[in-house]
Amino acid sequence: MKVVLYIGHHKVGSTALQSFFAQNWHSFATRGILYPSVEAMGAARNLKSLIDGANPPRLQSTVVREPHNALAFAMLSDAKGGEMPPYQQGLPELEEMWRYVDQQITMLKPETLVLCSEVMSNFGKAAPELIDVLKTKFKGAEIEIYCALRAPDQYLASWHGQRLKLGHQVEPLSGKAALQYRKGVHFDYAGMLRPWLAAFPQAKFHIRNYADILVTGGAVEDFLAQTGLECPDPSPIKGAANPSLPYATYEIMRRANYALSRDDQQKLRNHMTRERMRKRLPPNKDIELFGEDVRRKLYKSFAPIHQEISDIAGVSEFFPGLESMLQTNPVAEADVVGEALNKVNLTWERSLLPRSVRLYLWKCTYRQWFGRN
């Protein structure tokens, strides 16, 4: 059996890839490719897809779409004693999850097993022994490992937005937040990969630049091309799998995570990730989130990491033109907050927001217009 491990990174199309495998479970399974579930809802949905065939049921929940994130979070929780995220509750114990996976392998006898989780990118830094767990679990299998990496300034901007969507209380990237990422997996890509390379010296690694992935067509197209997996006549995924907050709304959402309840935060996030909202705001590429000084420090810190990643990948420059990290975008984040607030307040959907959220937006607008911070 061949085992293909997608180990991340975050914010490089992993949700789209997971959605694709979950949506097309039946098509893959009939071709000897198993994307295993880890709990009852996912197993039931897969059984239903066998009946429905070309018209599989909708992906009902995060755990059905991203079962291996649940597995990876459970592995981390078991190893480090931490709690599962709020959106990964009510799941079986880790041992039971593995029993689900093992039973599917035993009964279906796949030629290829696919485990796809950006959460596994955390293993190397947080709990490298978990990589050895996977090595033991799949002893004797042919291993392929796929990892997508994004230019660090673009990645940090996107990951920071994901944290805001999750309700994290953070500082602005132009302050301490960006520099605090430097020691972790969200910046030290080489440190993230080293334990995997050490544990699987014979594995085939696909270490991909996200810019090249986009040229290929996206996360799904590149993953299938690199691993040689096939899915004829796939069922399409409608809409963005993981819509991002527009950069212009970051400061609004950042403050909301301190000021609003979790339920109100979620309603505001849903409001600001609508595609029609994005079209009303300045494009992300024009907005500067870091500032010149932070960019310079990030570039200096990333230089030796970039050299190591380039050596691992066997190329002269893994991120060609990395010096662009030093270039600031034309519009400062602080200069678009007022415009973003106006756009949020002027949309008719605002009337559907709870009164507490509308009051929060009004207070932010008042302070922005009159300089009361």
mmCIF file of N, CA, C and O in Angstrom, residues 290-333:
data_model
loop_
_atom_site.group_PDB
_atom_site.id
_atom_site.type_symbol
_atom_site.label_atom_id
_atom_site.label_comp_id
_atom_site.label_asym_id
_atom_site.label_seq_id
_atom_site.Cartn_x
_atom_site.Cartn_y
_atom_site.Cartn_z
ATOM 1 N N PHE A 290 2.224 45.183 7.354
ATOM 2 C CA PHE A 290 3.413 45.014 8.183
ATOM 3 C C PHE A 290 4.125 46.324 8.513
ATOM 4 O O PHE A 290 4.443 46.597 9.672
ATOM 5 N N GLY A 291 4.432 47.101 7.501
ATOM 6 C CA GLY A 291 5.269 48.281 7.673
ATOM 7 C C GLY A 291 6.713 47.961 7.323
ATOM 8 O O GLY A 291 7.163 46.814 7.379
ATOM 9 N N GLU A 292 7.450 48.982 6.964
ATOM 10 C CA GLU A 292 8.809 48.808 6.459
ATOM 11 C C GLU A 292 9.735 48.137 7.466
ATOM 12 O O GLU A 292 10.514 47.235 7.129
ATOM 13 N N ASP A 293 9.699 48.553 8.723
ATOM 14 C CA ASP A 293 10.608 48.014 9.733
ATOM 15 C C ASP A 293 10.353 46.527 9.983
ATOM 16 O O ASP A 293 11.298 45.724 10.054
ATOM 17 N N VAL A 294 9.088 46.140 10.115
ATOM 18 C CA VAL A 294 8.758 44.734 10.341
ATOM 19 C C VAL A 294 9.160 43.885 9.138
ATOM 20 O O VAL A 294 9.704 42.788 9.292
ATOM 21 N N ARG A 295 8.926 44.397 7.938
ATOM 22 C CA ARG A 295 9.314 43.657 6.738
ATOM 23 C C ARG A 295 10.826 43.417 6.700
ATOM 24 O O ARG A 295 11.283 42.314 6.362
ATOM 25 N N ARG A 296 11.587 44.415 7.068
ATOM 26 C CA ARG A 296 13.042 44.261 7.053
ATOM 27 C C ARG A 296 13.493 43.179 8.042
ATOM 28 O O ARG A 296 14.354 42.353 7.742
ATOM 29 N N LYS A 297 12.899 43.168 9.232
ATOM 30 C CA LYS A 297 13.265 42.172 10.240
ATOM 31 C C LYS A 297 12.844 40.764 9.820
ATOM 32 O O LYS A 297 13.574 39.784 10.037
ATOM 33 N N LEU A 298 11.676 40.656 9.209
ATOM 34 C CA LEU A 298 11.220 39.355 8.730
ATOM 35 C C LEU A 298 12.132 38.826 7.627
ATOM 36 O O LEU A 298 12.484 37.633 7.619
ATOM 37 N N TYR A 299 12.512 39.697 6.733
ATOM 38 C CA TYR A 299 13.378 39.279 5.627
ATOM 39 C C TYR A 299 14.720 38.788 6.146
ATOM 40 O O TYR A 299 15.223 37.738 5.712
ATOM 41 N N LYS A 300 15.296 39.518 7.088
ATOM 42 C CA LYS A 300 16.582 39.130 7.651
ATOM 43 C C LYS A 300 16.486 37.784 8.361
ATOM 44 O O LYS A 300 17.365 36.922 8.227
ATOM 45 N N SER A 301 15.407 37.565 9.100
ATOM 46 C CA SER A 301 15.231 36.307 9.829
ATOM 47 C C SER A 301 14.978 35.134 8.898
ATOM 48 O O SER A 301 15.364 33.995 9.194
ATOM 49 N N PHE A 302 14.318 35.402 7.772
ATOM 50 C CA PHE A 302 13.954 34.306 6.884
ATOM 51 C C PHE A 302 15.086 33.895 5.945
ATOM 52 O O PHE A 302 15.049 32.786 5.398
ATOM 53 N N ALA A 303 16.083 34.724 5.772
ATOM 54 C CA ALA A 303 17.157 34.435 4.808
ATOM 55 C C ALA A 303 17.797 33.055 5.027
ATOM 56 O O ALA A 303 17.898 32.264 4.073
ATOM 57 N N PRO A 304 18.268 32.688 6.241
ATOM 58 C CA PRO A 304 18.858 31.356 6.418
ATOM 59 C C PRO A 304 17.835 30.227 6.270
ATOM 60 O O PRO A 304 18.188 29.131 5.810
ATOM 61 N N ILE A 305 16.583 30.479 6.638
ATOM 62 C CA ILE A 305 15.536 29.477 6.454
ATOM 63 C C ILE A 305 15.316 29.225 4.972
ATOM 64 O O ILE A 305 15.200 28.080 4.519
ATOM 65 N N HIS A 306 15.306 30.311 4.202
ATOM 66 C CA HIS A 306 15.109 30.185 2.756
ATOM 67 C C HIS A 306 16.238 29.387 2.114
ATOM 68 O O HIS A 306 16.001 28.550 1.236
ATOM 69 N N GLN A 307 17.451 29.608 2.574
ATOM 70 C CA GLN A 307 18.585 28.867 2.021
ATOM 71 C C GLN A 307 18.437 27.376 2.299
ATOM 72 O O GLN A 307 18.670 26.532 1.428
ATOM 73 N N GLU A 308 18.012 27.028 3.522
ATOM 74 C CA GLU A 308 17.844 25.616 3.870
ATOM 75 C C GLU A 308 16.709 24.982 3.076
ATOM 76 O O GLU A 308 16.840 23.846 2.601
ATOM 77 N N ILE A 309 15.605 25.690 2.931
ATOM 78 C CA ILE A 309 14.493 25.155 2.145
ATOM 79 C C ILE A 309 14.912 24.956 0.693
ATOM 80 O O ILE A 309 14.557 23.951 0.060
ATOM 81 N N SER A 310 15.663 25.885 0.157
ATOM 82 C CA SER A 310 16.144 25.762 -1.225
ATOM 83 C C SER A 310 17.046 24.542 -1.364
ATOM 84 O O SER A 310 16.956 23.791 -2.354
ATOM 85 N N ASP A 311 17.915 24.319 -0.370
ATOM 86 C CA ASP A 311 18.797 23.147 -0.397
ATOM 87 C C ASP A 311 17.980 21.853 -0.317
ATOM 88 O O ASP A 311 18.268 20.880 -1.027
ATOM 89 N N ILE A 312 16.975 21.825 0.541
ATOM 90 C CA ILE A 312 16.126 20.638 0.674
ATOM 91 C C ILE A 312 15.422 20.331 -0.645
ATOM 92 O O ILE A 312 15.338 19.180 -1.075
ATOM 93 N N ALA A 313 14.916 21.379 -1.281
ATOM 94 C CA ALA A 313 14.180 21.202 -2.532
ATOM 95 C C ALA A 313 15.099 21.014 -3.737
ATOM 96 O O ALA A 313 14.627 20.662 -4.828
ATOM 97 N N GLY A 314 16.403 21.262 -3.547
ATOM 98 C CA GLY A 314 17.359 21.089 -4.635
ATOM 99 C C GLY A 314 17.270 22.154 -5.705
ATOM 100 O O GLY A 314 17.491 21.874 -6.892
ATOM 101 N N VAL A 315 16.955 23.386 -5.292
ATOM 102 C CA VAL A 315 16.867 24.504 -6.235
ATOM 103 C C VAL A 315 17.698 25.662 -5.702
ATOM 104 O O VAL A 315 18.021 25.724 -4.510
ATOM 105 N N SER A 316 18.043 26.584 -6.581
ATOM 106 C CA SER A 316 18.858 27.722 -6.150
ATOM 107 C C SER A 316 18.042 28.695 -5.298
ATOM 108 O O SER A 316 18.551 29.266 -4.326
ATOM 109 N N GLU A 317 16.771 28.910 -5.674
ATOM 110 C CA GLU A 317 15.891 29.796 -4.912
ATOM 111 C C GLU A 317 14.497 29.196 -4.880
ATOM 112 O O GLU A 317 13.815 29.171 -5.896
ATOM 113 N N PHE A 318 14.077 28.729 -3.728
ATOM 114 C CA PHE A 318 12.745 28.154 -3.628
ATOM 115 C C PHE A 318 11.682 29.229 -3.880
ATOM 116 O O PHE A 318 10.683 28.978 -4.543
ATOM 117 N N PHE A 319 11.916 30.427 -3.313
ATOM 118 C CA PHE A 319 11.033 31.570 -3.563
ATOM 119 C C PHE A 319 11.801 32.595 -4.404
ATOM 120 O O PHE A 319 12.470 33.470 -3.857
ATOM 121 N N PRO A 320 11.734 32.498 -5.724
ATOM 122 C CA PRO A 320 12.440 33.469 -6.559
ATOM 123 C C PRO A 320 11.958 34.896 -6.269
ATOM 124 O O PRO A 320 10.762 35.138 -6.068
ATOM 125 N N GLY A 321 12.907 35.832 -6.223
ATOM 126 C CA GLY A 321 12.538 37.219 -5.975
ATOM 127 C C GLY A 321 12.063 37.479 -4.564
ATOM 128 O O GLY A 321 11.180 38.309 -4.329
ATOM 129 N N LEU A 322 12.657 36.768 -3.597
ATOM 130 C CA LEU A 322 12.234 36.921 -2.200
ATOM 131 C C LEU A 322 12.431 38.348 -1.692
ATOM 132 O O LEU A 322 11.795 38.773 -0.731
ATOM 133 N N GLU A 323 13.294 39.110 -2.361
ATOM 134 C CA GLU A 323 13.531 40.501 -1.956
ATOM 135 C C GLU A 323 12.253 41.335 -1.993
ATOM 136 O O GLU A 323 12.187 42.404 -1.370
ATOM 137 N N SER A 324 11.235 40.849 -2.685
ATOM 138 C CA SER A 324 9.967 41.584 -2.730
ATOM 139 C C SER A 324 9.332 41.685 -1.340
ATOM 140 O O SER A 324 8.449 42.517 -1.116
ATOM 141 N N MET A 325 9.799 40.844 -0.411
ATOM 142 C CA MET A 325 9.326 40.957 0.977
ATOM 143 C C MET A 325 9.597 42.334 1.561
ATOM 144 O O MET A 325 8.905 42.780 2.473
ATOM 145 N N LEU A 326 10.635 42.994 1.043
ATOM 146 C CA LEU A 326 11.032 44.299 1.575
ATOM 147 C C LEU A 326 10.166 45.437 1.050
ATOM 148 O O LEU A 326 10.216 46.552 1.578
ATOM 149 N N GLN A 327 9.378 45.172 0.023
ATOM 150 C CA GLN A 327 8.588 46.230 -0.609
ATOM 151 C C GLN A 327 7.245 46.397 0.092
ATOM 152 O O GLN A 327 6.490 45.429 0.225
ATOM 153 N N THR A 328 6.967 47.601 0.520
ATOM 154 C CA THR A 328 5.677 47.874 1.148
ATOM 155 C C THR A 328 4.610 48.133 0.095
ATOM 156 O O THR A 328 4.899 48.656 -0.981
ATOM 157 N N ASN A 329 3.394 47.768 0.402
ATOM 158 C CA ASN A 329 2.278 48.026 -0.499
ATOM 159 C C ASN A 329 1.828 49.482 -0.368
ATOM 160 O O ASN A 329 2.107 50.137 0.637
ATOM 161 N N PRO A 330 1.132 50.030 -1.373
ATOM 162 C CA PRO A 330 0.903 51.483 -1.423
ATOM 163 C C PRO A 330 -0.042 52.058 -0.374
ATOM 164 O O PRO A 330 0.048 53.245 -0.050
ATOM 165 N N VAL A 331 -0.943 51.246 0.178
ATOM 166 C CA VAL A 331 -1.969 51.790 1.082
ATOM 167 C C VAL A 331 -1.797 51.195 2.477
ATOM 168 O O VAL A 331 -1.849 49.979 2.652
ATOM 169 N N ALA A 332 -1.575 52.043 3.471
ATOM 170 C CA ALA A 332 -1.435 51.583 4.851
ATOM 171 C C ALA A 332 -2.765 51.036 5.367
ATOM 172 O O ALA A 332 -3.836 51.559 5.029
ATOM 173 N N GLU A 333 -2.680 50.001 6.184
ATOM 174 C CA GLU A 333 -3.896 49.393 6.731
ATOM 175 C C GLU A 333 -4.764 50.421 7.452
ATOM 176 O O GLU A 333 -5.990 50.434 7.299
#
